[in-house]
């Protein structure tokens, strides 16, 4: 595929911590990890989704001014960033696996509306729903 | 007013715990423990971070859940009251009416009468979209409400 959404970024409080979380706990792979001075362009990828990258970006100057960066850090930590959804084949199995790796779940798997979903957060506060596809 | 992101992340954990088990009792002491701060600090910081005091936030979550159960299930209202964390049906009914402006029975009747199309929104987000806004205390909302209803209740809003 040559057209479509290529990268969507999250703001994280610490890129090393986020990298470890998304790779070691969620099973993503590093796509790009490029540094330029203080700036670090870091993206990860779901192993089954090669055309999409999830960016893990730090709210920091000079991209953002210092005051705005602080505001963004607060918003992320309050869990006020928009919803994220991770689709899985088996929500309960993924829950058990991720929980064993220390993922902070906010909601255990629940069967509702004909599907199973669970909720978790990354260390920064970004909230994910994990939803089992309906086949 | 700026707040320390590390503190906010811990306050969020307390909020998440209420979200995950809104039927349970969440006294400030318990919430403060989750966030690892003193009770006084917790109450003040939570309100500053999330715009409402913690107990009022809990109420909105309980009403949101009760509303969903009234709409989506045929559970008896008594059972919904207990399942969403109230100790008495009377308190549930009164608080529900004070917050939403109608009784649980009336809401159920209205929702059942309305045709429902399955909506292409994940259920959990849809539910949150219907969370009642509770920018003033329930006692205040009650005072502003129907003057003809002279129940003279002096209950606090802590369920």
Short mmCIF file of C-alpha atoms in Angstrom, two decimals, chain A residues 13 70 73-74 77-79 83-84 104 106 112-113 121-125 129, chain B residues 1-3 5 8-9 12-13 16 20 48-50 71-72 122-125:
data_model
loop_
_atom_site.label_atom_id
_atom_site.label_comp_id
_atom_site.label_asym_id
_atom_site.label_seq_id
_atom_site.Cartn_x
_atom_site.Cartn_y
_atom_site.Cartn_z
CA UNK A 13 6.94 11.27 29.23
CA UNK A 70 4.61 21.23 30.29
CA UNK A 73 2.90 16.47 29.81
CA UNK A 74 0.10 17.28 32.26
CA UNK A 77 -0.50 12.23 32.68
CA UNK A 78 -4.17 12.99 33.30
CA UNK A 79 -5.16 10.43 30.68
CA UNK A 83 -8.76 6.96 22.65
CA UNK A 84 -6.44 4.29 21.28
CA UNK A 104 -1.14 -1.65 34.10
CA UNK A 106 -7.55 -0.37 34.04
CA UNK A 112 -20.20 -6.79 26.11
CA UNK A 113 -21.92 -5.71 22.95
CA UNK A 121 -2.46 2.39 30.08
CA UNK A 122 1.08 2.96 28.99
CA UNK A 123 3.46 4.32 31.63
CA UNK A 124 2.83 7.89 30.47
CA UNK A 125 -0.92 7.66 30.91
CA UNK A 129 -8.77 -0.29 24.77
CA UNK B 1 -2.21 26.25 37.70
CA UNK B 2 0.50 23.83 36.80
CA UNK B 3 0.60 20.39 38.40
CA UNK B 5 2.90 15.31 35.79
CA UNK B 8 -1.11 13.61 37.92
CA UNK B 9 -0.18 10.15 36.70
CA UNK B 12 -5.07 9.14 37.28
CA UNK B 13 -4.45 5.73 38.82
CA UNK B 16 -8.89 4.53 36.94
CA UNK B 20 -12.87 -0.01 37.21
CA UNK B 48 -7.69 20.59 40.51
CA UNK B 49 -6.70 17.92 38.00
CA UNK B 50 -10.09 16.60 37.00
CA UNK B 71 -31.18 0.90 28.98
CA UNK B 72 -29.45 -2.30 27.94
CA UNK B 122 -17.06 1.10 20.87
CA UNK B 123 -19.49 0.61 23.73
CA UNK B 124 -17.16 1.87 26.42
CA UNK B 125 -16.70 5.21 24.66
#
